[in-house]
mmCIF file of C-alpha atoms in Angstrom:
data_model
loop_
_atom_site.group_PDB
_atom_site.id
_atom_site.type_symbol
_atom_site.label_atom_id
_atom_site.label_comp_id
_atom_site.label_asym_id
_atom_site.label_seq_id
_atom_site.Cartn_x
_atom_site.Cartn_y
_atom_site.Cartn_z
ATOM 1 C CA UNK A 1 -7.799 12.147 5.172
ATOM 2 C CA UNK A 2 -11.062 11.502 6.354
ATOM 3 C CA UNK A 3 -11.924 9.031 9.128
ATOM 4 C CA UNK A 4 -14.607 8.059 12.088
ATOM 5 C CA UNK A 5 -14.543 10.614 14.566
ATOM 6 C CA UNK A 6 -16.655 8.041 16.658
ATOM 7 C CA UNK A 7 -14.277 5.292 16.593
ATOM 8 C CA UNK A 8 -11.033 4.543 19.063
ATOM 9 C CA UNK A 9 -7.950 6.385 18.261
ATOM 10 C CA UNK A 10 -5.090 4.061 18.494
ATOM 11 C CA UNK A 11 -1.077 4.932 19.034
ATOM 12 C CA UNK A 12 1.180 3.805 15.751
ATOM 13 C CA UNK A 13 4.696 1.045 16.236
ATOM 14 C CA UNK A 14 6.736 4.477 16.759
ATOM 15 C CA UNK A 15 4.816 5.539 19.857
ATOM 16 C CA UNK A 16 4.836 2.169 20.951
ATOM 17 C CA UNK A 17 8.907 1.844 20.731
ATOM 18 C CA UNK A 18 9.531 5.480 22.075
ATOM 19 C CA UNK A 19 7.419 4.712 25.058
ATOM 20 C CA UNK A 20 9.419 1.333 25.366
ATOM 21 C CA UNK A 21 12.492 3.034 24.978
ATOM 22 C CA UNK A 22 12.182 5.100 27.591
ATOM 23 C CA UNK A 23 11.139 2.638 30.143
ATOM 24 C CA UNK A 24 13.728 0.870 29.029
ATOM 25 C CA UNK A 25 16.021 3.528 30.310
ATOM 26 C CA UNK A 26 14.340 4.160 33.078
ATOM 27 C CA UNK A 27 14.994 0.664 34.166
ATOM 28 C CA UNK A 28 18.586 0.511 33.341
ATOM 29 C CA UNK A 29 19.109 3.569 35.522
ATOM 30 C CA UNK A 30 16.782 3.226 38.529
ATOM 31 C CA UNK A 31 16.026 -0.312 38.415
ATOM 32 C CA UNK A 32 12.370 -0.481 38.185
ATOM 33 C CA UNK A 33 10.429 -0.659 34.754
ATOM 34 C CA UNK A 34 7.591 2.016 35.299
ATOM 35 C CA UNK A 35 3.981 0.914 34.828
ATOM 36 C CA UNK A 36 3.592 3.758 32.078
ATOM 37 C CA UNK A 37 5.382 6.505 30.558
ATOM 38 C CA UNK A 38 4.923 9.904 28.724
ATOM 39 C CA UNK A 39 5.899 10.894 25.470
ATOM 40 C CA UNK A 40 5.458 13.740 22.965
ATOM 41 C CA UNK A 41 4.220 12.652 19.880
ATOM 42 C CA UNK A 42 4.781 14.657 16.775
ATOM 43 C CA UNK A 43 2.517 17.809 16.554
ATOM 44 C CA UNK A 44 2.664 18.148 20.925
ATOM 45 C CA UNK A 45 -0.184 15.771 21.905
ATOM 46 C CA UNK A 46 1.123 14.104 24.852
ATOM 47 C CA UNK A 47 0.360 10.453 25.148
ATOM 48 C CA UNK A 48 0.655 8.591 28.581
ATOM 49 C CA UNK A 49 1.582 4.841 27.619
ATOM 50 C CA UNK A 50 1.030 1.221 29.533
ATOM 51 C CA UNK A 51 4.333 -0.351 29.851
ATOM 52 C CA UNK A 52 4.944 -4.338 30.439
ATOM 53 C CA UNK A 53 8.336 -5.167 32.465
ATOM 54 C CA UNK A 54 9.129 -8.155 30.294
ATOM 55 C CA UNK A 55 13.026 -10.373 30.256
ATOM 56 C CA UNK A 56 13.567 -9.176 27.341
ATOM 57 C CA UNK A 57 13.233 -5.087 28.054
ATOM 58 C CA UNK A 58 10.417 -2.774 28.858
ATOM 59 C CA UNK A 59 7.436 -3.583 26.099
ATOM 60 C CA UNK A 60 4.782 -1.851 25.287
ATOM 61 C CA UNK A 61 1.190 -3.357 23.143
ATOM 62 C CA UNK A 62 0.096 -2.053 20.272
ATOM 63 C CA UNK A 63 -2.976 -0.666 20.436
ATOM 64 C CA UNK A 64 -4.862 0.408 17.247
ATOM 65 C CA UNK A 65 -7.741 1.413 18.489
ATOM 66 C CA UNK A 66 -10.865 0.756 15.942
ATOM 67 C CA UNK A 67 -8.074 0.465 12.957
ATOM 68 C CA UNK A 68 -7.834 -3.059 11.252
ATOM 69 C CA UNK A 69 -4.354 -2.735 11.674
ATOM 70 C CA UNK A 70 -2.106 -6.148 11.259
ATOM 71 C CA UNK A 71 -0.065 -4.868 14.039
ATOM 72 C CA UNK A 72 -2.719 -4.705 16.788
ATOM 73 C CA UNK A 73 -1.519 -6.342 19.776
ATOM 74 C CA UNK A 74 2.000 -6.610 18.854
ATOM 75 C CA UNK A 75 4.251 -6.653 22.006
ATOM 76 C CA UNK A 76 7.025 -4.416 21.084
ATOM 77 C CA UNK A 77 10.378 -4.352 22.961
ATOM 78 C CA UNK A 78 12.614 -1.875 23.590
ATOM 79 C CA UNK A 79 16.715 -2.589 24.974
ATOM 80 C CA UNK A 80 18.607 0.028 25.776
ATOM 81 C CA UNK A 81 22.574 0.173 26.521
ATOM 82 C CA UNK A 82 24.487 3.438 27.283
ATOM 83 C CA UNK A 83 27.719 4.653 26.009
ATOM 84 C CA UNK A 84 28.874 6.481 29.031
ATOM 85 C CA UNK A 85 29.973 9.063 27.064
ATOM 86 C CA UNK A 86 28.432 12.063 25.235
ATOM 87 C CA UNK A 87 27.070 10.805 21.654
ATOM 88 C CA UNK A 88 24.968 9.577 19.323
ATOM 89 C CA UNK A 89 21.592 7.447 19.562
ATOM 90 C CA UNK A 90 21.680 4.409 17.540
ATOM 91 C CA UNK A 91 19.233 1.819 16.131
ATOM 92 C CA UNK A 92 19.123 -1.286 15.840
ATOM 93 C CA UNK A 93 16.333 -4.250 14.870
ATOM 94 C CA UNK A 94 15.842 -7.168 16.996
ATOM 95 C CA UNK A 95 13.824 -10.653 16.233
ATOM 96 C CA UNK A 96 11.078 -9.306 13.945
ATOM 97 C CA UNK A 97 11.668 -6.012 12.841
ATOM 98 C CA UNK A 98 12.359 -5.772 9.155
ATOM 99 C CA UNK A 99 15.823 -5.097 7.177
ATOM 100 C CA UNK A 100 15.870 -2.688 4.089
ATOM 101 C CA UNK A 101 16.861 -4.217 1.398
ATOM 102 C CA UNK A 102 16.009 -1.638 -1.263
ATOM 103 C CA UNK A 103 16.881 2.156 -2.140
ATOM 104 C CA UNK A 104 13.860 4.402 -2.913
ATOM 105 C CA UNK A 105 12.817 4.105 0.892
ATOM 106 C CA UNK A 106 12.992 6.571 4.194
ATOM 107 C CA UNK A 107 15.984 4.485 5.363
ATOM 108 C CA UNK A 108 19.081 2.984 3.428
ATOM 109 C CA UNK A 109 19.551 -0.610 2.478
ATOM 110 C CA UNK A 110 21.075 -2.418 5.540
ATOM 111 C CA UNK A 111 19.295 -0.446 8.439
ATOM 112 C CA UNK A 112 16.872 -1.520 10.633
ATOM 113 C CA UNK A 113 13.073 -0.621 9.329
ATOM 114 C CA UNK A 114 12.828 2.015 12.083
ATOM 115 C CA UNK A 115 11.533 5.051 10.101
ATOM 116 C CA UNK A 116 12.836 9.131 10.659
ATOM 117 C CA UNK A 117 9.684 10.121 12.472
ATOM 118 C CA UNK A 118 9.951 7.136 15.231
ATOM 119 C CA UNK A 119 13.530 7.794 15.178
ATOM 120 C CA UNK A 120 12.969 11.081 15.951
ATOM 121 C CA UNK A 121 10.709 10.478 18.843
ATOM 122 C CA UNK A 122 12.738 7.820 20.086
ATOM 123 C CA UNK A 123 15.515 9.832 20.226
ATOM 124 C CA UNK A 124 13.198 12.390 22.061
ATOM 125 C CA UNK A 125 12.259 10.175 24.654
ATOM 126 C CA UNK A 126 15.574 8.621 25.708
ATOM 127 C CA UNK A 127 17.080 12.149 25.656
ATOM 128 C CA UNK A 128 14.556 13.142 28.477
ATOM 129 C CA UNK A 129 15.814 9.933 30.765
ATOM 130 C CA UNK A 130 19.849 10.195 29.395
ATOM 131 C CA UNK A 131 20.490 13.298 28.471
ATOM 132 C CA UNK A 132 23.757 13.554 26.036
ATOM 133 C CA UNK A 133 25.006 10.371 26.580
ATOM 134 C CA UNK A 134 25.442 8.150 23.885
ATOM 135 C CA UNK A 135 23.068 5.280 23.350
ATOM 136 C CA UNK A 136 22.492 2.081 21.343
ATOM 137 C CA UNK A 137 18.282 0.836 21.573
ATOM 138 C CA UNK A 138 17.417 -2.089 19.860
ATOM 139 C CA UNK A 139 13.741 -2.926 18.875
ATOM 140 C CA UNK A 140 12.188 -5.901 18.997
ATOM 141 C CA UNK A 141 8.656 -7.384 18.167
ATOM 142 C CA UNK A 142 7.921 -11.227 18.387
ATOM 143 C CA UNK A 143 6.009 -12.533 15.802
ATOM 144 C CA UNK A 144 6.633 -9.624 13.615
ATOM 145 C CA UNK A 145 8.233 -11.668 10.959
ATOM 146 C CA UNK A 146 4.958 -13.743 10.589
ATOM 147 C CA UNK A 147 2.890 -10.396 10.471
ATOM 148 C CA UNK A 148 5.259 -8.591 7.719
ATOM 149 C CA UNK A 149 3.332 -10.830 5.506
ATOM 150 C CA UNK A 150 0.021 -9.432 5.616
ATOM 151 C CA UNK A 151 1.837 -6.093 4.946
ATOM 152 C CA UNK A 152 3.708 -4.026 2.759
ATOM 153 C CA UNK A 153 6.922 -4.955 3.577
ATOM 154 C CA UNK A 154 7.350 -7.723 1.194
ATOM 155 C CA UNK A 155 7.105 -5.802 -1.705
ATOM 156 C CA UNK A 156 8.887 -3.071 -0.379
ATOM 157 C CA UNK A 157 11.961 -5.122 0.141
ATOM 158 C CA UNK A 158 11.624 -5.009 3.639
ATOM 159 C CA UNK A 159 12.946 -8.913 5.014
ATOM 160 C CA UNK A 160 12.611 -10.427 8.391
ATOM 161 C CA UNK A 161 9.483 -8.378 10.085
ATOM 162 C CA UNK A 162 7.908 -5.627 10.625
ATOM 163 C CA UNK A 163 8.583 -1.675 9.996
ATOM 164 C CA UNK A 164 8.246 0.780 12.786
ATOM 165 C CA UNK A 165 6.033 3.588 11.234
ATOM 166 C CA UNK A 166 3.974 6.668 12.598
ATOM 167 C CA UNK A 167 4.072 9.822 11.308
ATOM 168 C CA UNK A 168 2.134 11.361 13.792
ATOM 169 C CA UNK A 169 2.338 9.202 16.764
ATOM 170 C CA UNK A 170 -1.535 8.332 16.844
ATOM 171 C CA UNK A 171 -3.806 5.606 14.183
ATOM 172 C CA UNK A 172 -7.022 7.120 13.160
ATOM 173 C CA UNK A 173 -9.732 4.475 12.080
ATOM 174 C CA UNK A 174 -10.295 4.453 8.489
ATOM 175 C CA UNK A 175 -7.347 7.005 8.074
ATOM 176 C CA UNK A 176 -6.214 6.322 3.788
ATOM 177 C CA UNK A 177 -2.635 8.529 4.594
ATOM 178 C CA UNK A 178 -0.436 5.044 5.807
ATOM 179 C CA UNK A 179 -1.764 3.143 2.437
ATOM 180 C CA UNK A 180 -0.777 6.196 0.675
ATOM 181 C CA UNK A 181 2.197 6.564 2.166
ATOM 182 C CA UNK A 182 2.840 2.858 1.814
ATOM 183 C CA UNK A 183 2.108 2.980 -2.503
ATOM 184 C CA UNK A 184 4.442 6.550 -2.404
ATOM 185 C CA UNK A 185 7.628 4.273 -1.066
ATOM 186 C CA UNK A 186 6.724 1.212 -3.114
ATOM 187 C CA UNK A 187 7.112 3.382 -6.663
ATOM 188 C CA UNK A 188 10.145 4.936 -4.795
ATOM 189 C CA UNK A 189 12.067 1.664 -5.102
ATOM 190 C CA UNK A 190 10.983 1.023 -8.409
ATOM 191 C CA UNK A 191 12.436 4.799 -9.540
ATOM 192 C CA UNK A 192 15.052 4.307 -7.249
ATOM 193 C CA UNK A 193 16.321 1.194 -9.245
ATOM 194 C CA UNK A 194 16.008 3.561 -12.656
ATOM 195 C CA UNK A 195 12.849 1.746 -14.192
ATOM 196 C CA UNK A 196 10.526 4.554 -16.049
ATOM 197 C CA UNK A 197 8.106 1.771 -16.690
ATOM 198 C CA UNK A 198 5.714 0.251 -14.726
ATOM 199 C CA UNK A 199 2.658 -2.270 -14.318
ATOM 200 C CA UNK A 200 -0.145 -1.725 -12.107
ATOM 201 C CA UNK A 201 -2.626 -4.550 -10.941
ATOM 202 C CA UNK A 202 -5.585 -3.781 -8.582
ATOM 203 C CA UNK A 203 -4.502 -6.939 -6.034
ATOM 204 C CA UNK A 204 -2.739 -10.181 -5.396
ATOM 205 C CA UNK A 205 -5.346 -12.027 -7.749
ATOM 206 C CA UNK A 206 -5.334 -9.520 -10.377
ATOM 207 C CA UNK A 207 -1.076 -9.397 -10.201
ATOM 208 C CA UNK A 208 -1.256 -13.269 -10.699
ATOM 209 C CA UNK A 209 -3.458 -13.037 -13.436
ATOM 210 C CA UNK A 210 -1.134 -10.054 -15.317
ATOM 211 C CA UNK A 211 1.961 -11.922 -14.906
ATOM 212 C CA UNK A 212 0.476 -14.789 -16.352
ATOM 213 C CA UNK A 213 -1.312 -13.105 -19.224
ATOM 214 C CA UNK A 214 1.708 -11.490 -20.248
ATOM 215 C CA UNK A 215 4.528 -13.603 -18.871
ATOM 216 C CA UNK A 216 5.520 -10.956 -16.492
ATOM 217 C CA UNK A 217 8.589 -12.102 -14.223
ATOM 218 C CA UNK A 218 10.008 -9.385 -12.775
ATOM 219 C CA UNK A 219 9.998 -6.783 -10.395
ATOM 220 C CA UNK A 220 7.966 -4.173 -12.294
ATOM 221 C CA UNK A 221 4.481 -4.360 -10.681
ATOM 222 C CA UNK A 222 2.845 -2.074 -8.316
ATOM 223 C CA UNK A 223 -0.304 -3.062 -6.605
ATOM 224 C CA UNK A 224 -2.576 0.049 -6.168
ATOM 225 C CA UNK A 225 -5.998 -1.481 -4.243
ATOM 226 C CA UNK A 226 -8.991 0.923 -4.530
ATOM 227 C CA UNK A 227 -6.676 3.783 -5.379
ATOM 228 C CA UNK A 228 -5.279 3.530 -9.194
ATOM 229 C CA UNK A 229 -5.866 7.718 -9.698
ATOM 230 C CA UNK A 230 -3.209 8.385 -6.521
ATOM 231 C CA UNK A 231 -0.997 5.502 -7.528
ATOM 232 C CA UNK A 232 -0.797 6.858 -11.708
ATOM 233 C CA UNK A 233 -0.755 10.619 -10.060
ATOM 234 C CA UNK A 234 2.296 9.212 -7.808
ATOM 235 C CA UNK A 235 3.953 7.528 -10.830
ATOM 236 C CA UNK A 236 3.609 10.303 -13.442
ATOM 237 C CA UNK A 237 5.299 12.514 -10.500
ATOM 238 C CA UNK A 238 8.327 10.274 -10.101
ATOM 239 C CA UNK A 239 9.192 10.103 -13.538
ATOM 240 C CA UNK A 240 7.727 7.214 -15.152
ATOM 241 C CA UNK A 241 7.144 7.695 -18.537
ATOM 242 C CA UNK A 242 4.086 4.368 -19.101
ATOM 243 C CA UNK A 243 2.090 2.316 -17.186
ATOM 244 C CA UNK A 244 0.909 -0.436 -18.346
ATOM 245 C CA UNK A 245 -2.669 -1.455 -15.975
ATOM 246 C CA UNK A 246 -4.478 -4.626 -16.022
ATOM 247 C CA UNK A 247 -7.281 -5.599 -14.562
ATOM 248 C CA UNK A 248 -10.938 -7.981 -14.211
ATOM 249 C CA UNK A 249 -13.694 -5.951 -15.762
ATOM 250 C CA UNK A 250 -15.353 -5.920 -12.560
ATOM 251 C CA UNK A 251 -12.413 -2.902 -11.463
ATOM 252 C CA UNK A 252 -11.191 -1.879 -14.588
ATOM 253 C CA UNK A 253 -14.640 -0.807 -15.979
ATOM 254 C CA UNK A 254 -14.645 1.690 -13.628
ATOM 255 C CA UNK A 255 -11.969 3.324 -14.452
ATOM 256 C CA UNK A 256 -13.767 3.170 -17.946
ATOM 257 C CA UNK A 257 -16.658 5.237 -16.290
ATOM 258 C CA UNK A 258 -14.149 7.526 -14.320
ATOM 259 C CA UNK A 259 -13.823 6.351 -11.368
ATOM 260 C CA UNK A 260 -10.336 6.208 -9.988
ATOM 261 C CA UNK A 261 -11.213 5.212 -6.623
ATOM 262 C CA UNK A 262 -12.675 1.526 -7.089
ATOM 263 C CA UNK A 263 -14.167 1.210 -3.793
ATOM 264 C CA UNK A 264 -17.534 -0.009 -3.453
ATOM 265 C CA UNK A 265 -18.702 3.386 -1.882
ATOM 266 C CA UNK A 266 -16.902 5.973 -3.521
ATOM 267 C CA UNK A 267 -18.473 5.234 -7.327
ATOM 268 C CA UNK A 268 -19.320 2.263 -10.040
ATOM 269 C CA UNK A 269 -20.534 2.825 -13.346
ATOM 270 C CA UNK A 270 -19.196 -0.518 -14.428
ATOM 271 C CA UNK A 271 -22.534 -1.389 -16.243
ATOM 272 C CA UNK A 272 -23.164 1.744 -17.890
ATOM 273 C CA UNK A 273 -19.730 1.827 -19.481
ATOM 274 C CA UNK A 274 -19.937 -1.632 -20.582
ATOM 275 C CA UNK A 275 -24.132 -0.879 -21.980
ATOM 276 C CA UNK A 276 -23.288 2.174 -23.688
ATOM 277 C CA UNK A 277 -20.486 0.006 -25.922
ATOM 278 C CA UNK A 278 -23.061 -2.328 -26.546
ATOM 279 C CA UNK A 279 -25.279 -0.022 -27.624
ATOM 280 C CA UNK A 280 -23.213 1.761 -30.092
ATOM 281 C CA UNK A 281 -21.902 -1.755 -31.759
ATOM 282 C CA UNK A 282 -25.943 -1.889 -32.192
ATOM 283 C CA UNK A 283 -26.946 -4.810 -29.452
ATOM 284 C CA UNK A 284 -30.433 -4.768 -29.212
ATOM 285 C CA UNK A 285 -31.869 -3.027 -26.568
ATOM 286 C CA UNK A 286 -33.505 -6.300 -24.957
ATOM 287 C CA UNK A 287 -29.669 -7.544 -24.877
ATOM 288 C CA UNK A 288 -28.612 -3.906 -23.684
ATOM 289 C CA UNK A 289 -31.354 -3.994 -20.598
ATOM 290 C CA UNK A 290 -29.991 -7.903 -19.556
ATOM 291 C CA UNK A 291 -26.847 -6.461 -18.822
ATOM 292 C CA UNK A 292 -27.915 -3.570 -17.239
ATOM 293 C CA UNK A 293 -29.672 -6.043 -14.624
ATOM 294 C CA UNK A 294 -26.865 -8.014 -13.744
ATOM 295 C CA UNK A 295 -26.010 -8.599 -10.866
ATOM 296 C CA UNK A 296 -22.151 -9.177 -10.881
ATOM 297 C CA UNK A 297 -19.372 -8.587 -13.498
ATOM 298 C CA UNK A 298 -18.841 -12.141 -14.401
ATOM 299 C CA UNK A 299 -22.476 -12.014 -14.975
ATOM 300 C CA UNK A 300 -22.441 -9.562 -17.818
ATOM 301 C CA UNK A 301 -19.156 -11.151 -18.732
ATOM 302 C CA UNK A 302 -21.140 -14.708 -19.860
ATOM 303 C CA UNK A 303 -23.814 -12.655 -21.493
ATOM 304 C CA UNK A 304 -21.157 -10.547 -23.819
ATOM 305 C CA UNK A 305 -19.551 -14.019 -24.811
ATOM 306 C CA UNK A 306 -22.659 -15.770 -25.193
ATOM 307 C CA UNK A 307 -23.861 -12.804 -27.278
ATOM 308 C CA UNK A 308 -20.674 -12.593 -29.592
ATOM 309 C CA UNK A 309 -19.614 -8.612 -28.144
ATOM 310 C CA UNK A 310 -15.590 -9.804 -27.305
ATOM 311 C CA UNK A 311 -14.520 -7.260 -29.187
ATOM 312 C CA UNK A 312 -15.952 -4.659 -26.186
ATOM 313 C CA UNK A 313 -13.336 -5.250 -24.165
ATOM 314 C CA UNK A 314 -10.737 -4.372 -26.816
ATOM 315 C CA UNK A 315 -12.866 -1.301 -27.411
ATOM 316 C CA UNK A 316 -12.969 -0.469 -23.160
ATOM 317 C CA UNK A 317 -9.443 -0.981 -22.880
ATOM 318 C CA UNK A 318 -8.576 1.940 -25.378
ATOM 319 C CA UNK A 319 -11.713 3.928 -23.256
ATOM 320 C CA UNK A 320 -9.821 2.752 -20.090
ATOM 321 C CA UNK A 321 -6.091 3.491 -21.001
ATOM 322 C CA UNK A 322 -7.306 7.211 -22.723
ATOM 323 C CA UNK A 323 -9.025 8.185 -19.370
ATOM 324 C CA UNK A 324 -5.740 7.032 -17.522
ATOM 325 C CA UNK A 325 -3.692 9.011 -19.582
ATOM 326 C CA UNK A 326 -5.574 12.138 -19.529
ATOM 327 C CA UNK A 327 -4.943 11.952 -16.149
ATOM 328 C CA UNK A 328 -1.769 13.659 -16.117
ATOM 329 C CA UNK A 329 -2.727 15.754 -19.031
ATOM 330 C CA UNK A 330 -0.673 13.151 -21.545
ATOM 331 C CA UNK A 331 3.075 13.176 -19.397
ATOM 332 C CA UNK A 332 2.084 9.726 -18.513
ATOM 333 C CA UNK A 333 0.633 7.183 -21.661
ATOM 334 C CA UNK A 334 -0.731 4.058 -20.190
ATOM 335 C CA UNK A 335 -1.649 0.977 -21.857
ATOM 336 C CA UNK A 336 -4.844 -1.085 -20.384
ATOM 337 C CA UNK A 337 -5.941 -4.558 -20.962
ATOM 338 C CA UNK A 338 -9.137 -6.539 -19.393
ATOM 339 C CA UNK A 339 -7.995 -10.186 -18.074
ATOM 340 C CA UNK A 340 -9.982 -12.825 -16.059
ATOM 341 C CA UNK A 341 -8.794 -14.131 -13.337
ATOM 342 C CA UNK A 342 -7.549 -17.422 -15.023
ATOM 343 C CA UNK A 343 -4.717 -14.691 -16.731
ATOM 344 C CA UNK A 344 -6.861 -14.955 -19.925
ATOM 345 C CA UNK A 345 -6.881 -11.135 -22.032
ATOM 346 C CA UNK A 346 -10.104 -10.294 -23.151
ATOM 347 C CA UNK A 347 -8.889 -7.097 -24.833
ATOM 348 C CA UNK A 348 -6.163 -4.832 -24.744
ATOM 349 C CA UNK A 349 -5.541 -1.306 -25.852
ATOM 350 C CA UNK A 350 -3.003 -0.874 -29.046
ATOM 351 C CA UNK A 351 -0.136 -0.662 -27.268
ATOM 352 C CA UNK A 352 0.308 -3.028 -24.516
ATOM 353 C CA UNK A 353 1.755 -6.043 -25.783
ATOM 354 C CA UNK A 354 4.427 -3.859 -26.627
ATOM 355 C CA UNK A 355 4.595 -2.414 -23.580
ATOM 356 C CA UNK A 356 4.371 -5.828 -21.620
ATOM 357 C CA UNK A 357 7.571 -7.174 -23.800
ATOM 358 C CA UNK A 358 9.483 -3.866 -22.485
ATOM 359 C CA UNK A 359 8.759 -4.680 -18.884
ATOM 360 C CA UNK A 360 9.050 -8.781 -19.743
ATOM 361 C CA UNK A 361 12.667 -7.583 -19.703
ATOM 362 C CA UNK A 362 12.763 -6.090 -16.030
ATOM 363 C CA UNK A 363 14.604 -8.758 -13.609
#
């Protein structure tokens, strides 16, 4: 994926707990908590590490460089106690590292949310300071709980904190793969719990206003962001067999125009879709050019009422939920409806009521 080669590289959680790790065992062995540490991250790159000697264990910050990342400036903590013995390395999650609770993930329900790639380097590390012996580290990260919440984790069934992620050791600014990777394991516990049918909204607002449209309880919807053509490409390769995507008309008209990455710089067409049904119901063209020169969505949304043209949206949601299904060539139908944000439906295509009383029935 594409990112700023002009903006700070940061290190991800796993770097951050291998490094602490292996102070960690430094300390338990000779004493002293170094004031840094190297590690190998995956790929070779070797990354030297500032580490804080802390009560609790060696910690280390994390640093995301330029990334918005929630995490940024997370201490996290790193205890370490040795079997004496030749054996295994195990994990285990202090005060604000997350619990599966789900199947579909990297790790099983029950384990600490300490993913295989930071496991892997973890185990690296240690090995360096230990050798074979047998080894129990436990991560911790105060006031990770409080951050899980402005993550994934709470729709991933991840309770209690934070996951420890990385798959290469290092956070590039603006870098899409860890969203991606995020929306991958979220329709992996959705597959994993046998569903084949599945609701996609573009937010938090626009999953409020679904649920309420259709009286949508359960745990059957996926929240996709700026990227509905990954998460329907994703879904139709799991094995779902419909999708049912809602959305305000200032997303979902875009999709209507082809765009299936919403983002504000990557394309629109919102206006032309919406002009060029007006036109061919036979608005005049004085009405046609008004909404052409609006402004915002809910703009041209008060001019269509005003103006009597409610029945466009019924006619963009069949545009909308065609172009989404010709996406994977027909493998995957998916219904579309356009809702406000008060949960009212302005129109649907022909199918999703139905659809929405099959996934009414998802607990």
């Amino acid at each position: 994926m594409a990112y700023n080669k002009n903006l700070r590289e940061g290190i991800s959680t796993g770097s951050c707990a291998a490094a602490a790790a292996k102070a960690a065992a430094m300390k338990l062995l000779n004493g002293v908590c170094p004031q840094s540490v190297e590690i190998a991250a995956p790929g070779g790159r070797i990354l030297t590490i500032p580490v804080q000697d802390t009560p609790r264990g060696c910690g280390v910050v994390k640093d995301a460089g330029d990334d918005p990342d929630a995490t940024d400036g997370l201490l996290i903590l790193a205890e370490v106690e040795l079997g004496g013995e030749a054996g295994e390395i195990t994990f285990a999650g202090g005060e604000g590292v997350g619990t599966v609770t789900l199947p579909g993930l990297k790790i099983r329900p029950g384990e600490p949310a300490i993913n295989p790639v930071p496991r892997a380097m973890i185990t690296e590390a240690l090995r360096s300071v230990i050798g074979a012996q047998a080894a129990k580290v436990t991560i911790s990260v105060p006031g990770g709980e409080e951050t899980a919440k402005r993550t994934f984790n709470p729709r991933l069934g991840v309770t209690g904190g934070i996951s420890i992620l990385g798959t290469t050791g290092i956070v590039r600014p603006m870098n899409e793969e860890s969203i991606f990777e995020s929306l991958t394991l979220e329709l992996n516990t959705h597959a994993a719990a046998g569903q084949k049918i599945i609701a996609v909204a573009f937010g938090n607002t626009g999953e409020q206003a679904m649920r309420k449209a259709y009286e949508i309880s359960g745990r059957c919807v996926v929240q996709c962001g700026n990227y509905i053509g990954y998460v329907l490409d994703e879904a139709a390769r799991l094995g779902f067999k419909r999708a049912l995507l809602c959305g305000h008309p200032g997303k979902l008209l875009k999709v209507a125009a082809g765009s299936f990455n919403t983002h504000n710089r990557t394309g629109d067409g919102r206006l032309e879709a919406l002009c060029t049904q007006a036109a061919i119901v036979g608005a005049p063209a004085a009405l046609v050019r008004e909404l052409y020169e609006c402004m915002t969505t809910e703009n041209a949304m008060r001019i269509v009422a005003d103006n009597g043209l409610d029945r466009l949206w019924t006619t963009l949601a069949q545009i909308t939920a065609k172009r989404c299904t010709d996406r994977s060539f027909g493998e995957m139908p998916v219904e579309a409806a356009y809702i406000d944000n008060d949960g009212k439906i302005l129109g649907e295509s022909e199918n999703a009521e139905a659809l929405a009383e099959e996934l009414r029935k998802i607990n």
